[in-house]
PDB file of C-alpha atoms in Angstrom:
ATOM      1  CA  UNK A 182      21.156   1.862   6.631  1.00  0.00           C
ATOM      2  CA  UNK A 183      22.867   1.098   9.882  1.00  0.00           C
ATOM      3  CA  UNK A 184      26.654   1.127   9.854  1.00  0.00           C
ATOM      4  CA  UNK A 185      28.514  -1.275  12.124  1.00  0.00           C
ATOM      5  CA  UNK A 186      32.269  -1.703  12.435  1.00  0.00           C
ATOM      6  CA  UNK A 187      32.167  -4.880  10.378  1.00  0.00           C
ATOM      7  CA  UNK A 188      29.300  -4.271   7.934  1.00  0.00           C
ATOM      8  CA  UNK A 189      26.503  -2.052   6.680  1.00  0.00           C
ATOM      9  CA  UNK A 190      23.037  -3.414   7.329  1.00  0.00           C
ATOM     10  CA  UNK A 191      20.221  -2.252   5.088  1.00  0.00           C
ATOM     11  CA  UNK A 192      17.241  -1.864   7.423  1.00  0.00           C
ATOM     12  CA  UNK A 193      14.563  -0.917   4.899  1.00  0.00           C
ATOM     13  CA  UNK A 194      13.982   0.302   1.390  1.00  0.00           C
ATOM     14  CA  UNK A 195      11.446   2.669  -0.136  1.00  0.00           C
ATOM     15  CA  UNK A 196       9.489  -0.319  -1.510  1.00  0.00           C
ATOM     16  CA  UNK A 197       9.417  -2.086   1.854  1.00  0.00           C
ATOM     17  CA  UNK A 198       8.452   1.132   3.624  1.00  0.00           C
ATOM     18  CA  UNK A 199       5.573   1.597   1.188  1.00  0.00           C
ATOM     19  CA  UNK A 200       4.188  -1.853   2.005  1.00  0.00           C
ATOM     20  CA  UNK A 201       4.817  -1.486   5.740  1.00  0.00           C
ATOM     21  CA  UNK A 202       2.828   1.762   5.821  1.00  0.00           C
ATOM     22  CA  UNK A 203      -0.209  -0.090   4.516  1.00  0.00           C
ATOM     23  CA  UNK A 204       0.314  -3.217   6.612  1.00  0.00           C
ATOM     24  CA  UNK A 205       0.698  -1.302   9.866  1.00  0.00           C
ATOM     25  CA  UNK A 206      -1.839   1.430   9.050  1.00  0.00           C
ATOM     26  CA  UNK A 207      -3.436   1.317  12.498  1.00  0.00           C
ATOM     27  CA  UNK A 208      -0.047   1.963  14.129  1.00  0.00           C
ATOM     28  CA  UNK A 209       0.788   4.814  11.764  1.00  0.00           C
ATOM     29  CA  UNK A 210      -2.340   6.711  12.704  1.00  0.00           C
ATOM     30  CA  UNK A 211      -4.265   7.487   9.566  1.00  0.00           C
ATOM     31  CA  UNK A 212      -4.065   5.741   6.235  1.00  0.00           C
ATOM     32  CA  UNK A 213      -4.373   9.138   4.584  1.00  0.00           C
ATOM     33  CA  UNK A 214      -1.009  10.096   6.147  1.00  0.00           C
ATOM     34  CA  UNK A 215       0.460   6.915   4.733  1.00  0.00           C
ATOM     35  CA  UNK A 216      -0.971   7.751   1.307  1.00  0.00           C
ATOM     36  CA  UNK A 217       0.972  11.024   1.313  1.00  0.00           C
ATOM     37  CA  UNK A 218       4.220   9.164   1.988  1.00  0.00           C
ATOM     38  CA  UNK A 219       3.310   6.452  -0.541  1.00  0.00           C
ATOM     39  CA  UNK A 220       2.815   9.206  -3.123  1.00  0.00           C
ATOM     40  CA  UNK A 221       6.378  10.411  -2.546  1.00  0.00           C
ATOM     41  CA  UNK A 222       7.851   6.908  -2.411  1.00  0.00           C
ATOM     42  CA  UNK A 223       6.086   5.887  -5.631  1.00  0.00           C
ATOM     43  CA  UNK A 224       8.283   8.353  -7.490  1.00  0.00           C
ATOM     44  CA  UNK A 225      11.474   6.487  -6.539  1.00  0.00           C
ATOM     45  CA  UNK A 226      10.336   2.857  -6.231  1.00  0.00           C
ATOM     46  CA  UNK A 227      10.900   0.599  -9.222  1.00  0.00           C
ATOM     47  CA  UNK A 228       8.632  -2.326 -10.057  1.00  0.00           C
ATOM     48  CA  UNK A 229      11.488  -4.837  -9.752  1.00  0.00           C
ATOM     49  CA  UNK A 230      12.090  -3.666  -6.158  1.00  0.00           C
ATOM     50  CA  UNK A 231       8.440  -4.050  -5.223  1.00  0.00           C
ATOM     51  CA  UNK A 232       7.508  -7.392  -6.815  1.00  0.00           C
ATOM     52  CA  UNK A 233       9.747  -9.683  -4.691  1.00  0.00           C
ATOM     53  CA  UNK A 234       8.089  -8.282  -1.553  1.00  0.00           C
ATOM     54  CA  UNK A 235       4.514  -9.238  -2.495  1.00  0.00           C
ATOM     55  CA  UNK A 236       4.640 -12.808  -1.096  1.00  0.00           C
ATOM     56  CA  UNK A 237       5.748 -11.400   2.277  1.00  0.00           C
ATOM     57  CA  UNK A 238       2.556  -9.380   2.732  1.00  0.00           C
ATOM     58  CA  UNK A 239      -1.080 -10.293   3.159  1.00  0.00           C
ATOM     59  CA  UNK A 240      -3.564 -10.053   0.341  1.00  0.00           C
ATOM     60  CA  UNK A 241      -5.408  -7.434   2.411  1.00  0.00           C
ATOM     61  CA  UNK A 242      -2.329  -5.190   2.584  1.00  0.00           C
ATOM     62  CA  UNK A 243      -1.765  -5.540  -1.158  1.00  0.00           C
ATOM     63  CA  UNK A 244      -5.431  -4.747  -1.896  1.00  0.00           C
ATOM     64  CA  UNK A 245      -5.159  -1.547   0.131  1.00  0.00           C
ATOM     65  CA  UNK A 246      -1.842  -0.608  -1.491  1.00  0.00           C
ATOM     66  CA  UNK A 247      -3.293  -1.174  -4.944  1.00  0.00           C
ATOM     67  CA  UNK A 248      -6.372   0.903  -4.190  1.00  0.00           C
ATOM     68  CA  UNK A 249      -4.196   3.743  -2.865  1.00  0.00           C
ATOM     69  CA  UNK A 250      -1.799   3.593  -5.827  1.00  0.00           C
ATOM     70  CA  UNK A 251      -4.567   3.594  -8.410  1.00  0.00           C
ATOM     71  CA  UNK A 252      -7.331   5.730  -6.900  1.00  0.00           C
ATOM     72  CA  UNK A 253      -5.624   8.080  -4.440  1.00  0.00           C
ATOM     73  CA  UNK A 254      -2.049   8.515  -5.658  1.00  0.00           C
ATOM     74  CA  UNK A 255      -3.031   7.876  -9.307  1.00  0.00           C
ATOM     75  CA  UNK A 256       0.257   6.133  -9.964  1.00  0.00           C
ATOM     76  CA  UNK A 257       0.105   4.139 -13.189  1.00  0.00           C
ATOM     77  CA  UNK A 258       3.587   2.629 -13.225  1.00  0.00           C
ATOM     78  CA  UNK A 259       3.460   0.410 -10.116  1.00  0.00           C
ATOM     79  CA  UNK A 260      -0.117  -0.699  -9.755  1.00  0.00           C
ATOM     80  CA  UNK A 261      -0.119  -3.112 -12.752  1.00  0.00           C
ATOM     81  CA  UNK A 262       2.503  -5.198 -10.933  1.00  0.00           C
ATOM     82  CA  UNK A 263       0.285  -5.489  -7.867  1.00  0.00           C
ATOM     83  CA  UNK A 264      -2.693  -6.310 -10.095  1.00  0.00           C
ATOM     84  CA  UNK A 265      -0.708  -9.037 -11.837  1.00  0.00           C
ATOM     85  CA  UNK A 266       0.170 -10.625  -8.497  1.00  0.00           C
ATOM     86  CA  UNK A 267      -3.351 -10.345  -7.042  1.00  0.00           C
ATOM     87  CA  UNK A 268      -5.213 -11.687 -10.077  1.00  0.00           C
ATOM     88  CA  UNK A 269      -4.387 -15.242  -8.961  1.00  0.00           C
ATOM     89  CA  UNK A 270      -5.822 -14.642  -5.475  1.00  0.00           C
ATOM     90  CA  UNK A 271      -9.409 -14.744  -4.313  1.00  0.00           C
ATOM     91  CA  UNK A 272     -10.194 -11.281  -3.021  1.00  0.00           C
ATOM     92  CA  UNK A 273     -12.815 -10.614  -0.375  1.00  0.00           C
ATOM     93  CA  UNK A 274     -14.274  -7.219   0.432  1.00  0.00           C
ATOM     94  CA  UNK A 275     -12.302  -5.460   3.151  1.00  0.00           C
ATOM     95  CA  UNK A 276     -12.638  -2.000   4.675  1.00  0.00           C
ATOM     96  CA  UNK A 277     -10.145   0.590   3.476  1.00  0.00           C
ATOM     97  CA  UNK A 278      -9.593   1.765   7.059  1.00  0.00           C
ATOM     98  CA  UNK A 279      -9.519  -1.393   9.156  1.00  0.00           C
ATOM     99  CA  UNK A 280     -10.239  -0.024  12.644  1.00  0.00           C
ATOM    100  CA  UNK A 281     -12.946   2.412  11.619  1.00  0.00           C
ATOM    101  CA  UNK A 282     -16.658   1.715  11.781  1.00  0.00           C
ATOM    102  CA  UNK A 283     -17.695   4.494   9.413  1.00  0.00           C
ATOM    103  CA  UNK A 284     -20.334   3.861   6.817  1.00  0.00           C
ATOM    104  CA  UNK A 285     -19.289   2.561   3.432  1.00  0.00           C
ATOM    105  CA  UNK A 286     -19.119   5.536   1.065  1.00  0.00           C
ATOM    106  CA  UNK A 287     -18.273   3.521  -2.012  1.00  0.00           C
ATOM    107  CA  UNK A 288     -17.595  -0.081  -2.927  1.00  0.00           C
ATOM    108  CA  UNK A 289     -14.640  -0.639  -5.228  1.00  0.00           C
ATOM    109  CA  UNK A 290     -15.398  -3.844  -7.140  1.00  0.00           C
ATOM    110  CA  UNK A 291     -12.002  -4.081  -8.819  1.00  0.00           C
ATOM    111  CA  UNK A 292     -10.005  -4.219  -5.581  1.00  0.00           C
ATOM    112  CA  UNK A 293     -12.832  -5.410  -3.304  1.00  0.00           C
ATOM    113  CA  UNK A 294     -12.438  -2.409  -1.025  1.00  0.00           C
ATOM    114  CA  UNK A 295     -15.247  -0.967   1.067  1.00  0.00           C
ATOM    115  CA  UNK A 296     -14.264   2.690   1.081  1.00  0.00           C
ATOM    116  CA  UNK A 297     -15.223   3.884   4.558  1.00  0.00           C
ATOM    117  CA  UNK A 298     -13.345   7.169   4.455  1.00  0.00           C
ATOM    118  CA  UNK A 299     -12.681   9.572   1.623  1.00  0.00           C
ATOM    119  CA  UNK A 300      -8.968   9.959   0.991  1.00  0.00           C
ATOM    120  CA  UNK A 301      -7.296  12.880  -0.739  1.00  0.00           C
ATOM    121  CA  UNK A 302      -3.697  13.940  -0.822  1.00  0.00           C
ATOM    122  CA  UNK A 303      -2.351  17.387  -1.511  1.00  0.00           C
ATOM    123  CA  UNK A 304       0.273  17.378  -4.212  1.00  0.00           C
TER     124      UNK A 304
END
């Protein structure tokens, strides 16, 4: 929050930060770093805070978020909401790490993710 003399402006929220970390993964550095933060944010984000933000983000960003929530963070509370939103979209295979030419280690058919880097977070 930013406090002005005449108002308080909410700059971001945990839900928006979670989505921004995936959308701007190349600017953050490593998606694995983002996954660590997403793990912590997932504990405080509620589904009703996350759902209204889905239309503001690309399908690719939501695919990556869903893969991270389900496979890396192993968060079972939020990822059904993303799945529900994405089921009406045509998904194409995308690399997990967008600016990385590594070989595909695994192909996730559910989220159409070409896993080109193994991701693990320390809890």
